[in-house]
PDB file of C-alpha atoms and ligand atoms in Angstrom:
ATOM      1  CA  MET A 292      12.545  31.553  -5.603  1.00 48.00           C
ATOM      2  CA  THR A 293      12.404  27.745  -5.635  1.00 50.00           C
ATOM      3  CA  GLN A 294       9.004  26.212  -6.168  1.00 61.00           C
ATOM      4  CA  GLU A 295       7.671  24.394  -3.072  1.00 75.00           C
ATOM      5  CA  LYS A 296       6.710  20.784  -3.675  1.00 86.00           C
ATOM      6  CA  GLN A 297       2.956  20.587  -3.449  1.00 92.00           C
ATOM      7  CA  LYS A 298       1.173  17.805  -1.613  1.00 95.00           C
ATOM      8  CA  VAL A 299      -1.921  15.999  -2.845  1.00 97.00           C
ATOM      9  CA  ARG A 300      -4.500  17.176  -0.316  1.00 97.00           C
ATOM     10  CA  LYS A 301      -7.747  16.908  -2.225  1.00 98.00           C
ATOM     11  CA  ALA A 302      -9.572  14.108  -4.004  1.00 98.00           C
ATOM     12  CA  VAL A 303     -12.479  14.193  -6.438  1.00 98.00           C
ATOM     13  CA  PHE A 304     -15.056  11.396  -6.462  1.00 98.00           C
ATOM     14  CA  PRO A 305     -17.183  11.628  -9.606  1.00 97.00           C
ATOM     15  CA  ALA A 306     -20.574  10.152  -8.755  1.00 95.00           C
ATOM     16  CA  ALA A 307     -22.913  11.768 -11.236  1.00 93.00           C
ATOM     17  CA  GLY A 308     -23.013   9.095 -13.943  1.00 91.00           C
ATOM     18  CA  LEU A 309     -26.246   7.436 -14.952  1.00 88.00           C
ATOM     19  CA  GLY A 310     -25.239   3.928 -13.904  1.00 89.00           C
ATOM     20  CA  THR A 311     -27.226   2.346 -16.735  1.00 91.00           C
ATOM     21  CA  ARG A 312     -25.466  -1.013 -16.438  1.00 93.00           C
ATOM     22  CA  PHE A 313     -27.071  -1.444 -13.035  1.00 93.00           C
ATOM     23  CA  LEU A 314     -30.627  -0.519 -13.857  1.00 93.00           C
ATOM     24  CA  PRO A 315     -33.135  -0.927 -12.299  1.00 93.00           C
ATOM     25  CA  ALA A 316     -31.082  -0.853  -9.052  1.00 92.00           C
ATOM     26  CA  THR A 317     -29.773   2.602  -9.974  1.00 90.00           C
ATOM     27  CA  LYS A 318     -33.086   4.135 -10.955  1.00 89.00           C
ATOM     28  CA  ALA A 319     -33.598   5.901  -7.630  1.00 88.00           C
ATOM     29  CA  GLN A 320     -30.146   5.618  -6.028  1.00 88.00           C
ATOM     30  CA  PRO A 321     -26.685   6.307  -7.354  1.00 90.00           C
ATOM     31  CA  LYS A 322     -24.474   3.384  -8.321  1.00 92.00           C
ATOM     32  CA  GLU A 323     -21.864   4.655  -5.860  1.00 94.00           C
ATOM     33  CA  MET A 324     -24.247   3.801  -2.994  1.00 94.00           C
ATOM     34  CA  LEU A 325     -24.507   0.104  -3.938  1.00 95.00           C
ATOM     35  CA  PRO A 326     -23.148  -1.867  -0.978  1.00 97.00           C
ATOM     36  CA  VAL A 327     -20.400  -4.451  -1.098  1.00 97.00           C
ATOM     37  CA  VAL A 328     -20.956  -6.505   2.082  1.00 97.00           C
ATOM     38  CA  ASP A 329     -21.733  -3.640   4.469  1.00 94.00           C
ATOM     39  CA  LYS A 330     -20.366  -0.438   2.944  1.00 94.00           C
ATOM     40  CA  PRO A 331     -21.366   1.538  -0.151  1.00 95.00           C
ATOM     41  CA  ILE A 332     -18.665   1.378  -2.797  1.00 97.00           C
ATOM     42  CA  ILE A 333     -17.934   5.107  -2.521  1.00 96.00           C
ATOM     43  CA  GLN A 334     -16.990   4.600   1.137  1.00 94.00           C
ATOM     44  CA  TYR A 335     -14.259   2.123   0.191  1.00 96.00           C
ATOM     45  CA  ALA A 336     -12.789   4.729  -2.162  1.00 97.00           C
ATOM     46  CA  MET A 337     -13.035   7.443   0.450  1.00 96.00           C
ATOM     47  CA  GLU A 338     -11.297   5.321   3.078  1.00 94.00           C
ATOM     48  CA  GLU A 339      -8.570   4.605   0.534  1.00 97.00           C
ATOM     49  CA  ALA A 340      -8.021   8.340   0.032  1.00 96.00           C
ATOM     50  CA  LEU A 341      -8.099   9.004   3.761  1.00 95.00           C
ATOM     51  CA  GLN A 342      -5.480   6.322   4.432  1.00 95.00           C
ATOM     52  CA  SER A 343      -3.323   7.975   1.754  1.00 97.00           C
ATOM     53  CA  GLY A 344      -3.194  11.342   3.515  1.00 95.00           C
ATOM     54  CA  VAL A 345      -5.881  13.127   1.479  1.00 96.00           C
ATOM     55  CA  GLU A 346      -7.659  15.714   3.631  1.00 92.00           C
ATOM     56  CA  THR A 347     -10.570  17.045   1.601  1.00 95.00           C
ATOM     57  CA  MET A 348     -12.997  14.896  -0.355  1.00 96.00           C
ATOM     58  CA  ILE A 349     -14.977  16.485  -3.159  1.00 97.00           C
ATOM     59  CA  ILE A 350     -17.938  14.459  -4.374  1.00 97.00           C
ATOM     60  CA  VAL A 351     -19.436  15.285  -7.766  1.00 97.00           C
ATOM     61  CA  THR A 352     -23.104  14.490  -7.506  1.00 94.00           C
ATOM     62  CA  GLY A 353     -26.021  14.404  -9.866  1.00 87.00           C
ATOM     63  CA  ARG A 354     -29.158  12.531  -9.086  1.00 72.00           C
ATOM     64  CA  GLY A 355     -29.446  10.785  -5.746  1.00 68.00           C
ATOM     65  CA  LYS A 356     -27.426  13.514  -4.132  1.00 73.00           C
ATOM     66  CA  VAL A 357     -29.343  13.180  -0.898  1.00 86.00           C
ATOM     67  CA  ALA A 358     -28.400   9.549  -0.299  1.00 91.00           C
ATOM     68  CA  ILE A 359     -24.674  10.269  -0.699  1.00 92.00           C
ATOM     69  CA  GLU A 360     -24.773  13.441   1.387  1.00 90.00           C
ATOM     70  CA  ASP A 361     -26.758  11.756   4.141  1.00 89.00           C
ATOM     71  CA  HIS A 362     -24.342   8.863   4.169  1.00 90.00           C
ATOM     72  CA  PHE A 363     -21.363  11.075   4.974  1.00 88.00           C
ATOM     73  CA  ASP A 364     -23.299  13.293   7.357  1.00 84.00           C
ATOM     74  CA  VAL A 365     -23.951  12.815  11.061  1.00 83.00           C
ATOM     75  CA  SER A 366     -27.312  11.146  11.691  1.00 83.00           C
ATOM     76  CA  PHE A 367     -28.341  12.316  15.156  1.00 83.00           C
ATOM     77  CA  GLU A 368     -31.427  10.104  15.346  1.00 86.00           C
ATOM     78  CA  LEU A 369     -29.557   6.950  14.334  1.00 87.00           C
ATOM     79  CA  GLU A 370     -26.692   7.667  16.698  1.00 87.00           C
ATOM     80  CA  GLN A 371     -29.057   8.342  19.598  1.00 89.00           C
ATOM     81  CA  LEU A 372     -30.894   5.102  18.917  1.00 87.00           C
ATOM     82  CA  LEU A 373     -27.666   3.088  18.833  1.00 87.00           C
ATOM     83  CA  ARG A 374     -26.506   4.784  22.031  1.00 90.00           C
ATOM     84  CA  ASP A 375     -29.823   4.040  23.777  1.00 90.00           C
ATOM     85  CA  ARG A 376     -29.595   0.394  22.767  1.00 90.00           C
ATOM     86  CA  GLY A 377     -25.977   0.068  23.873  1.00 90.00           C
ATOM     87  CA  LYS A 378     -24.766  -0.771  20.333  1.00 89.00           C
ATOM     88  CA  THR A 379     -21.367   0.797  20.894  1.00 89.00           C
ATOM     89  CA  GLU A 380     -19.479  -1.021  18.133  1.00 87.00           C
ATOM     90  CA  LEU A 381     -22.065  -0.089  15.511  1.00 84.00           C
ATOM     91  CA  LEU A 382     -22.040   3.490  16.769  1.00 86.00           C
ATOM     92  CA  ARG A 383     -18.262   3.563  16.446  1.00 86.00           C
ATOM     93  CA  GLN A 384     -18.459   2.263  12.874  1.00 83.00           C
ATOM     94  CA  VAL A 385     -21.134   4.760  11.865  1.00 81.00           C
ATOM     95  CA  ARG A 386     -19.192   7.659  13.389  1.00 83.00           C
ATOM     96  CA  SER A 387     -15.650   6.732  12.429  1.00 80.00           C
ATOM     97  CA  LEU A 388     -15.697   8.070   8.898  1.00 81.00           C
ATOM     98  CA  THR A 389     -17.895  11.127   9.403  1.00 81.00           C
ATOM     99  CA  GLU A 390     -15.620  12.267  12.211  1.00 83.00           C
ATOM    100  CA  ARG A 391     -12.490  12.025  10.116  1.00 83.00           C
ATOM    101  CA  VAL A 392     -13.439  13.372   6.718  1.00 86.00           C
ATOM    102  CA  GLN A 393     -14.186  16.769   5.387  1.00 88.00           C
ATOM    103  CA  VAL A 394     -16.535  16.450   2.425  1.00 93.00           C
ATOM    104  CA  ALA A 395     -17.525  19.088  -0.108  1.00 95.00           C
ATOM    105  CA  TYR A 396     -20.088  18.633  -2.859  1.00 95.00           C
ATOM    106  CA  VAL A 397     -20.284  19.993  -6.357  1.00 96.00           C
ATOM    107  CA  ARG A 398     -23.055  19.304  -8.789  1.00 95.00           C
ATOM    108  CA  GLN A 399     -22.736  18.137 -12.361  1.00 95.00           C
ATOM    109  CA  LYS A 400     -26.029  19.228 -13.839  1.00 91.00           C
ATOM    110  CA  GLU A 401     -25.843  16.931 -16.846  1.00 90.00           C
ATOM    111  CA  ALA A 402     -23.876  13.702 -17.221  1.00 90.00           C
ATOM    112  CA  LEU A 403     -21.594  15.056 -19.963  1.00 94.00           C
ATOM    113  CA  GLY A 404     -18.738  12.678 -19.265  1.00 95.00           C
ATOM    114  CA  LEU A 405     -15.973  12.013 -16.756  1.00 96.00           C
ATOM    115  CA  GLY A 406     -13.811  14.941 -17.891  1.00 97.00           C
ATOM    116  CA  HIS A 407     -16.749  17.279 -17.445  1.00 97.00           C
ATOM    117  CA  ALA A 408     -17.541  15.788 -14.007  1.00 97.00           C
ATOM    118  CA  ILE A 409     -13.973  16.369 -12.810  1.00 98.00           C
ATOM    119  CA  TYR A 410     -14.032  19.915 -14.215  1.00 98.00           C
ATOM    120  CA  THR A 411     -16.941  20.866 -11.947  1.00 97.00           C
ATOM    121  CA  ALA A 412     -14.504  20.558  -9.016  1.00 98.00           C
ATOM    122  CA  ARG A 413     -12.099  23.108 -10.479  1.00 98.00           C
ATOM    123  CA  PRO A 414     -13.188  26.076  -8.291  1.00 97.00           C
ATOM    124  CA  LEU A 415     -12.482  24.006  -5.161  1.00 97.00           C
ATOM    125  CA  ILE A 416      -9.002  22.947  -6.281  1.00 97.00           C
ATOM    126  CA  GLU A 417      -7.509  25.361  -8.834  1.00 92.00           C
ATOM    127  CA  ASN A 418      -3.759  25.530  -8.404  1.00 95.00           C
ATOM    128  CA  GLU A 419      -2.763  22.284  -6.752  1.00 97.00           C
ATOM    129  CA  PRO A 420      -2.339  18.633  -7.693  1.00 98.00           C
ATOM    130  CA  PHE A 421      -5.299  16.417  -6.867  1.00 98.00           C
ATOM    131  CA  ALA A 422      -6.476  12.822  -6.891  1.00 98.00           C
ATOM    132  CA  VAL A 423      -9.466  11.355  -8.704  1.00 98.00           C
ATOM    133  CA  LEU A 424     -11.082   8.115  -7.559  1.00 98.00           C
ATOM    134  CA  LEU A 425     -13.854   6.316  -9.425  1.00 98.00           C
ATOM    135  CA  SER A 426     -15.536   4.261  -6.791  1.00 97.00           C
ATOM    136  CA  ASP A 427     -16.744   1.570  -9.156  1.00 95.00           C
ATOM    137  CA  ASP A 428     -13.141   0.410  -9.316  1.00 98.00           C
ATOM    138  CA  LEU A 429     -12.916  -1.272  -5.960  1.00 97.00           C
ATOM    139  CA  MET A 430      -9.302  -1.855  -4.975  1.00 97.00           C
ATOM    140  CA  GLN A 431      -8.100  -4.699  -2.766  1.00 95.00           C
ATOM    141  CA  THR A 432      -4.537  -3.809  -1.846  1.00 96.00           C
ATOM    142  CA  GLU A 433      -2.129  -3.874   1.077  1.00 94.00           C
ATOM    143  CA  ARG A 434      -1.162  -0.247   0.582  1.00 96.00           C
ATOM    144  CA  PRO A 435      -3.996   1.971  -0.727  1.00 97.00           C
ATOM    145  CA  CYS A 436      -3.899   2.250  -4.500  1.00 98.00           C
ATOM    146  CA  ILE A 437      -4.191   6.039  -4.582  1.00 98.00           C
ATOM    147  CA  GLY A 438      -1.414   6.205  -1.957  1.00 98.00           C
ATOM    148  CA  GLN A 439       0.820   4.228  -4.317  1.00 98.00           C
ATOM    149  CA  LEU A 440       0.105   6.774  -7.073  1.00 98.00           C
ATOM    150  CA  ILE A 441       0.737   9.679  -4.705  1.00 98.00           C
ATOM    151  CA  ASP A 442       4.171   8.164  -3.969  1.00 97.00           C
ATOM    152  CA  VAL A 443       4.927   8.299  -7.704  1.00 98.00           C
ATOM    153  CA  TYR A 444       3.608  11.864  -7.919  1.00 98.00           C
ATOM    154  CA  ASP A 445       5.746  12.937  -4.953  1.00 97.00           C
ATOM    155  CA  THR A 446       8.864  11.559  -6.645  1.00 97.00           C
ATOM    156  CA  TYR A 447       8.250  12.666 -10.231  1.00 97.00           C
ATOM    157  CA  GLN A 448       6.015  15.744  -9.664  1.00 97.00           C
ATOM    158  CA  SER A 449       3.978  14.571 -12.660  1.00 97.00           C
ATOM    159  CA  SER A 450       0.507  13.245 -13.309  1.00 98.00           C
ATOM    160  CA  VAL A 451       0.133   9.507 -12.860  1.00 98.00           C
ATOM    161  CA  VAL A 452      -2.689   7.047 -13.543  1.00 98.00           C
ATOM    162  CA  ALA A 453      -3.299   3.520 -12.296  1.00 98.00           C
ATOM    163  CA  ILE A 454      -2.953   0.929 -15.033  1.00 98.00           C
ATOM    164  CA  GLN A 455      -3.548  -2.789 -15.353  1.00 97.00           C
ATOM    165  CA  GLN A 456      -2.990  -5.365 -18.060  1.00 97.00           C
ATOM    166  CA  VAL A 457      -6.353  -6.480 -19.465  1.00 96.00           C
ATOM    167  CA  PRO A 458      -7.238  -9.260 -21.919  1.00 96.00           C
ATOM    168  CA  HIS A 459      -6.700  -7.952 -25.450  1.00 96.00           C
ATOM    169  CA  GLU A 460     -10.368  -8.423 -26.387  1.00 96.00           C
ATOM    170  CA  ASP A 461     -11.348  -6.095 -23.507  1.00 96.00           C
ATOM    171  CA  THR A 462      -9.197  -3.164 -24.642  1.00 97.00           C
ATOM    172  CA  SER A 463     -12.165  -1.508 -26.368  1.00 96.00           C
ATOM    173  CA  ARG A 464     -13.730  -0.881 -22.947  1.00 94.00           C
ATOM    174  CA  TYR A 465     -10.862   1.201 -21.546  1.00 95.00           C
ATOM    175  CA  GLY A 466      -8.494   4.080 -22.107  1.00 95.00           C
ATOM    176  CA  ILE A 467      -5.387   2.309 -23.434  1.00 97.00           C
ATOM    177  CA  ILE A 468      -1.830   3.608 -23.220  1.00 97.00           C
ATOM    178  CA  ARG A 469       1.264   3.289 -25.369  1.00 97.00           C
ATOM    179  CA  ALA A 470       4.169   3.474 -22.991  1.00 97.00           C
ATOM    180  CA  GLU A 471       7.772   2.673 -22.209  1.00 97.00           C
ATOM    181  CA  ARG A 472       8.904   1.009 -19.024  1.00 97.00           C
ATOM    182  CA  VAL A 473      10.824   3.079 -16.489  1.00 97.00           C
ATOM    183  CA  VAL A 474      13.034   1.070 -14.187  1.00 95.00           C
ATOM    184  CA  ASP A 475      12.922   2.620 -10.738  1.00 96.00           C
ATOM    185  CA  ASP A 476      13.670   0.436  -7.733  1.00 94.00           C
ATOM    186  CA  ARG A 477      11.916   2.817  -5.394  1.00 95.00           C
ATOM    187  CA  PHE A 478       8.586   1.451  -6.621  1.00 96.00           C
ATOM    188  CA  PRO A 479       7.522  -2.153  -6.115  1.00 94.00           C
ATOM    189  CA  GLY A 480       4.973  -2.023  -8.958  1.00 95.00           C
ATOM    190  CA  GLU A 481       5.745  -1.379 -12.634  1.00 96.00           C
ATOM    191  CA  LEU A 482       6.244   2.201 -13.716  1.00 98.00           C
ATOM    192  CA  TYR A 483       5.697   3.383 -17.300  1.00 98.00           C
ATOM    193  CA  ARG A 484       6.158   6.675 -19.027  1.00 98.00           C
ATOM    194  CA  ILE A 485       3.104   7.223 -21.218  1.00 98.00           C
ATOM    195  CA  LEU A 486       3.798   8.084 -24.862  1.00 98.00           C
ATOM    196  CA  ASP A 487       0.206   8.198 -26.056  1.00 96.00           C
ATOM    197  CA  MET A 488      -3.264   7.171 -25.002  1.00 96.00           C
ATOM    198  CA  VAL A 489      -6.562   6.480 -26.691  1.00 93.00           C
ATOM    199  CA  GLU A 490     -10.050   6.094 -25.261  1.00 92.00           C
ATOM    200  CA  LYS A 491     -11.851   2.825 -26.048  1.00 92.00           C
ATOM    201  CA  PRO A 492      -9.917   1.876 -29.215  1.00 94.00           C
ATOM    202  CA  ALA A 493     -11.179  -0.810 -31.591  1.00 95.00           C
ATOM    203  CA  VAL A 494      -9.493  -4.031 -30.481  1.00 95.00           C
ATOM    204  CA  ASP A 495      -7.289  -4.194 -33.601  1.00 95.00           C
ATOM    205  CA  LYS A 496      -6.184  -0.571 -33.025  1.00 95.00           C
ATOM    206  CA  ALA A 497      -5.281  -0.875 -29.324  1.00 96.00           C
ATOM    207  CA  PRO A 498      -1.652   0.257 -28.876  1.00 96.00           C
ATOM    208  CA  SER A 499      -1.131  -2.184 -25.941  1.00 97.00           C
ATOM    209  CA  ASP A 500      -3.064  -4.195 -23.346  1.00 97.00           C
ATOM    210  CA  LEU A 501      -2.354  -1.659 -20.606  1.00 98.00           C
ATOM    211  CA  ALA A 502      -5.606  -0.054 -19.495  1.00 98.00           C
ATOM    212  CA  ILE A 503      -6.192   3.070 -17.430  1.00 98.00           C
ATOM    213  CA  LEU A 504      -8.223   2.376 -14.295  1.00 98.00           C
ATOM    214  CA  GLY A 505     -10.241   4.710 -12.104  1.00 98.00           C
ATOM    215  CA  ARG A 506      -7.402   6.226 -10.065  1.00 98.00           C
ATOM    216  CA  TYR A 507      -5.548   9.374 -11.128  1.00 98.00           C
ATOM    217  CA  VAL A 508      -3.272  12.014  -9.688  1.00 98.00           C
ATOM    218  CA  LEU A 509      -3.382  15.085 -11.918  1.00 98.00           C
ATOM    219  CA  THR A 510      -1.435  18.321 -12.021  1.00 98.00           C
ATOM    220  CA  PRO A 511      -3.475  21.555 -12.149  1.00 98.00           C
ATOM    221  CA  GLN A 512      -2.427  22.120 -15.784  1.00 97.00           C
ATOM    222  CA  ILE A 513      -5.134  19.583 -16.636  1.00 98.00           C
ATOM    223  CA  TRP A 514      -7.847  22.209 -16.033  1.00 98.00           C
ATOM    224  CA  ASP A 515      -7.124  24.208 -19.168  1.00 97.00           C
ATOM    225  CA  LYS A 516      -6.905  21.002 -21.176  1.00 97.00           C
ATOM    226  CA  ILE A 517     -10.311  19.788 -19.990  1.00 97.00           C
ATOM    227  CA  GLY A 518     -11.699  23.258 -20.629  1.00 96.00           C
ATOM    228  CA  LYS A 519     -10.592  22.996 -24.258  1.00 95.00           C
ATOM    229  CA  THR A 520     -11.697  19.394 -24.802  1.00 93.00           C
ATOM    230  CA  THR A 521     -14.665  19.014 -27.102  1.00 91.00           C
ATOM    231  CA  PRO A 522     -17.191  16.198 -26.666  1.00 90.00           C
ATOM    232  CA  GLY A 523     -16.188  12.941 -28.381  1.00 80.00           C
ATOM    233  CA  SER A 524     -18.248  10.628 -30.563  1.00 76.00           C
ATOM    234  CA  ILE A 525     -20.799   9.811 -27.828  1.00 82.00           C
ATOM    235  CA  GLY A 526     -21.176  13.447 -26.774  1.00 87.00           C
ATOM    236  CA  GLU A 527     -19.051  13.123 -23.607  1.00 91.00           C
ATOM    237  CA  ILE A 528     -16.024  15.123 -22.527  1.00 94.00           C
ATOM    238  CA  GLN A 529     -13.405  12.451 -21.916  1.00 93.00           C
ATOM    239  CA  ILE A 530     -10.626  12.861 -19.398  1.00 96.00           C
ATOM    240  CA  THR A 531      -8.412  10.720 -21.681  1.00 95.00           C
ATOM    241  CA  ASP A 532      -8.588  13.391 -24.410  1.00 94.00           C
ATOM    242  CA  ALA A 533      -7.602  16.102 -21.926  1.00 96.00           C
ATOM    243  CA  MET A 534      -4.712  13.995 -20.600  1.00 97.00           C
ATOM    244  CA  ARG A 535      -3.572  13.390 -24.157  1.00 96.00           C
ATOM    245  CA  ALA A 536      -3.381  17.164 -24.663  1.00 96.00           C
ATOM    246  CA  LEU A 537      -1.474  17.507 -21.378  1.00 98.00           C
ATOM    247  CA  LEU A 538       0.964  14.857 -22.551  1.00 97.00           C
ATOM    248  CA  ALA A 539       2.119  17.218 -25.288  1.00 96.00           C
ATOM    249  CA  GLU A 540       3.413  19.563 -22.564  1.00 96.00           C
ATOM    250  CA  GLN A 541       4.457  17.458 -19.607  1.00 97.00           C
ATOM    251  CA  PRO A 542       5.142  13.815 -18.745  1.00 98.00           C
ATOM    252  CA  ILE A 543       2.405  11.506 -17.482  1.00 98.00           C
ATOM    253  CA  TYR A 544       3.170   8.162 -15.863  1.00 98.00           C
ATOM    254  CA  GLY A 545       1.248   4.932 -15.627  1.00 98.00           C
ATOM    255  CA  TYR A 546       1.712   2.766 -12.551  1.00 98.00           C
ATOM    256  CA  ARG A 547       0.897  -0.923 -12.396  1.00 98.00           C
ATOM    257  CA  PHE A 548       0.150  -0.844  -8.709  1.00 97.00           C
ATOM    258  CA  GLU A 549       0.394  -3.743  -6.304  1.00 95.00           C
ATOM    259  CA  GLY A 550      -2.949  -5.336  -5.552  1.00 96.00           C
ATOM    260  CA  LYS A 551      -6.208  -6.329  -7.127  1.00 96.00           C
ATOM    261  CA  ARG A 552      -8.967  -4.314  -8.749  1.00 97.00           C
ATOM    262  CA  HIS A 553     -12.620  -5.272  -9.041  1.00 96.00           C
ATOM    263  CA  ASP A 554     -14.820  -3.618 -11.635  1.00 96.00           C
ATOM    264  CA  ALA A 555     -17.826  -3.119  -9.386  1.00 96.00           C
ATOM    265  CA  GLY A 556     -19.468  -0.957 -12.063  1.00 93.00           C
ATOM    266  CA  GLU A 557     -20.703  -4.011 -13.966  1.00 92.00           C
ATOM    267  CA  LYS A 558     -22.641  -6.995 -12.706  1.00 94.00           C
ATOM    268  CA  LEU A 559     -20.083  -9.798 -12.862  1.00 95.00           C
ATOM    269  CA  GLY A 560     -17.316  -7.629 -11.415  1.00 96.00           C
ATOM    270  CA  TYR A 561     -19.654  -6.513  -8.656  1.00 97.00           C
ATOM    271  CA  LEU A 562     -20.465 -10.129  -7.763  1.00 97.00           C
ATOM    272  CA  LYS A 563     -16.762 -11.016  -7.699  1.00 97.00           C
ATOM    273  CA  ALA A 564     -16.038  -8.014  -5.477  1.00 97.00           C
ATOM    274  CA  THR A 565     -18.797  -9.085  -3.114  1.00 97.00           C
ATOM    275  CA  VAL A 566     -17.411 -12.629  -2.868  1.00 97.00           C
ATOM    276  CA  GLU A 567     -13.807 -11.527  -2.317  1.00 96.00           C
ATOM    277  CA  MET A 568     -14.602  -8.735   0.116  1.00 96.00           C
ATOM    278  CA  GLY A 569     -17.014 -11.107   1.872  1.00 97.00           C
ATOM    279  CA  LEU A 570     -14.290 -13.729   2.249  1.00 97.00           C
ATOM    280  CA  SER A 571     -11.904 -11.235   3.820  1.00 95.00           C
ATOM    281  CA  HIS A 572     -14.507  -9.585   6.029  1.00 95.00           C
ATOM    282  CA  PRO A 573     -13.516  -9.832   9.728  1.00 94.00           C
ATOM    283  CA  GLU A 574     -17.031 -10.595  10.919  1.00 93.00           C
ATOM    284  CA  VAL A 575     -18.530 -12.907   8.307  1.00 97.00           C
ATOM    285  CA  GLY A 576     -15.478 -14.032   6.267  1.00 97.00           C
ATOM    286  CA  ALA A 577     -14.893 -17.400   7.957  1.00 97.00           C
ATOM    287  CA  ALA A 578     -18.561 -18.418   7.943  1.00 97.00           C
ATOM    288  CA  PHE A 579     -18.940 -17.277   4.336  1.00 97.00           C
ATOM    289  CA  ARG A 580     -15.944 -19.424   3.312  1.00 97.00           C
ATOM    290  CA  GLU A 581     -17.533 -22.451   4.994  1.00 96.00           C
ATOM    291  CA  TYR A 582     -20.794 -21.735   3.232  1.00 96.00           C
ATOM    292  CA  LEU A 583     -19.132 -21.505  -0.194  1.00 95.00           C
ATOM    293  CA  LYS A 584     -17.218 -24.739   0.418  1.00 94.00           C
ATOM    294  CA  SER A 585     -20.416 -26.544   1.328  1.00 95.00           C
ATOM    295  CA  GLN A 586     -22.168 -25.622  -1.905  1.00 92.00           C
ATOM    296  CA  GLN A 587     -22.224 -27.930  -4.913  1.00 79.00           C
ATOM    297  CA  PHE A 588     -21.934 -25.214  -7.552  1.00 77.00           C
TER     298      PHE A 588
HETATM  299  P1  LIG B1321     -19.065   5.154 -16.008  1.00 59.93           P
HETATM  300  O1  LIG B1321     -18.341   5.168 -17.273  1.00 59.93           O
HETATM  301  O2  LIG B1321     -19.051   3.903 -15.210  1.00 59.93           O
HETATM  302  O3  LIG B1321     -20.559   5.610 -16.316  1.00 59.93           O
HETATM  303  O4  LIG B1321     -18.518   6.344 -15.132  1.00 59.93           O
HETATM  304  P2  LIG B1321     -21.860   5.503 -15.436  1.00 59.93           P
HETATM  305  O5  LIG B1321     -22.847   6.442 -16.007  1.00 59.93           O
HETATM  306  O6  LIG B1321     -21.579   5.672 -13.976  1.00 59.93           O
HETATM  307  O7  LIG B1321     -22.347   3.988 -15.621  1.00 59.93           O
HETATM  308  P3  LIG B1321     -22.958   3.218 -16.898  1.00 59.93           P
HETATM  309  O8  LIG B1321     -21.828   3.076 -17.865  1.00 59.93           O
HETATM  310  O9  LIG B1321     -24.109   4.023 -17.420  1.00 59.93           O
HETATM  311  O10 LIG B1321     -23.415   1.921 -16.304  1.00 59.93           O
HETATM  312  C1  LIG B1321     -17.341   6.247 -14.349  1.00 59.93           C
HETATM  313  C2  LIG B1321     -17.456   7.177 -13.164  1.00 59.93           C
HETATM  314  O11 LIG B1321     -17.597   8.525 -13.600  1.00 59.93           O
HETATM  315  C3  LIG B1321     -18.767   9.120 -13.079  1.00 59.93           C
HETATM  316  C4  LIG B1321     -19.658   7.958 -12.673  1.00 59.93           C
HETATM  317  O12 LIG B1321     -20.526   8.323 -11.629  1.00 59.93           O
HETATM  318  C5  LIG B1321     -18.652   6.890 -12.270  1.00 59.93           C
HETATM  319  O13 LIG B1321     -18.232   7.067 -10.931  1.00 59.93           O
HETATM  320  N1  LIG B1321     -19.358  10.003 -14.106  1.00 59.93           N
HETATM  321  C6  LIG B1321     -19.456   9.582 -15.390  1.00 59.93           C
HETATM  322  C7  LIG B1321     -19.807  11.251 -13.745  1.00 59.93           C
HETATM  323  O14 LIG B1321     -19.730  11.665 -12.553  1.00 59.93           O
HETATM  324  N2  LIG B1321     -20.363  12.055 -14.694  1.00 59.93           N
HETATM  325  C8  LIG B1321     -20.469  11.667 -15.999  1.00 59.93           C
HETATM  326  O15 LIG B1321     -20.964  12.463 -16.818  1.00 59.93           O
HETATM  327  C9  LIG B1321     -20.004  10.389 -16.349  1.00 59.93           C
END
């Protein structure tokens, strides 16, 4: 019997981290609910997954669970109020996502690392490939970033991660890959076959300047690898370690996707994301551009 090609139907959104770089803003609300212009950052990631054909969204929550759940739930009172006041466009915006997505929640009881967070979604996914989106990487692309990775998955039937070249001095903040280029005209970005990867290497030990970003498509064989991964030096179960173990058994690709990424998980990146998303916002973009031009910075 030939094996059916499996589609990527589910996406995991880890949102149980402590968000310490954004304290005190993240003391009583999760980082993933911080807004950029008029949407929380997790909504951008969810829309990206939706536009890429993902059907089921699985959010890994910790603290602040209520704010995230409420955000993706129907709010009868709010909708009634908007209806009564004739605010049809706002009503449409509030409804549009909740109508289209199916969201499930799993709880990570302790923030034991990204690998551990992803693992909590295992019972809802088990034997199929899945996407992972970290919403603090806010992507500005023509074609959704995770959709670009899914295209690679569909062709190669292998795990694939989004990568980007970063300044050499920043390599110690990322998972860094050692890789060889694969020339494949079917993909407009740059495709690499990963040979090895290391989480947050010392700058002089980084095997390249190619960093793993917060978008992954993983095959289900990753589950056993995460299950066997022991906590690293800071006590967290790293997804990079599990992927490294997977690499010993099957290929993993890195894809330098087309588009821009903002690191909205730290202050400067968040400010840049706000400016760029503000400038391209259909409602306020033009006025915001005029405002910026008028300032003597
Ligand atoms: P980060 O590395 O940005 O950690 O996590 P963090 O805790 O959110 O933020 P800082 O570093 O303290 O400021 C990347 C993503 O993984 C999730 C986070 O919610 C974020 O979306 N995560 C991380 C978990 O869900 N659980 C964890 O144990 C760790």
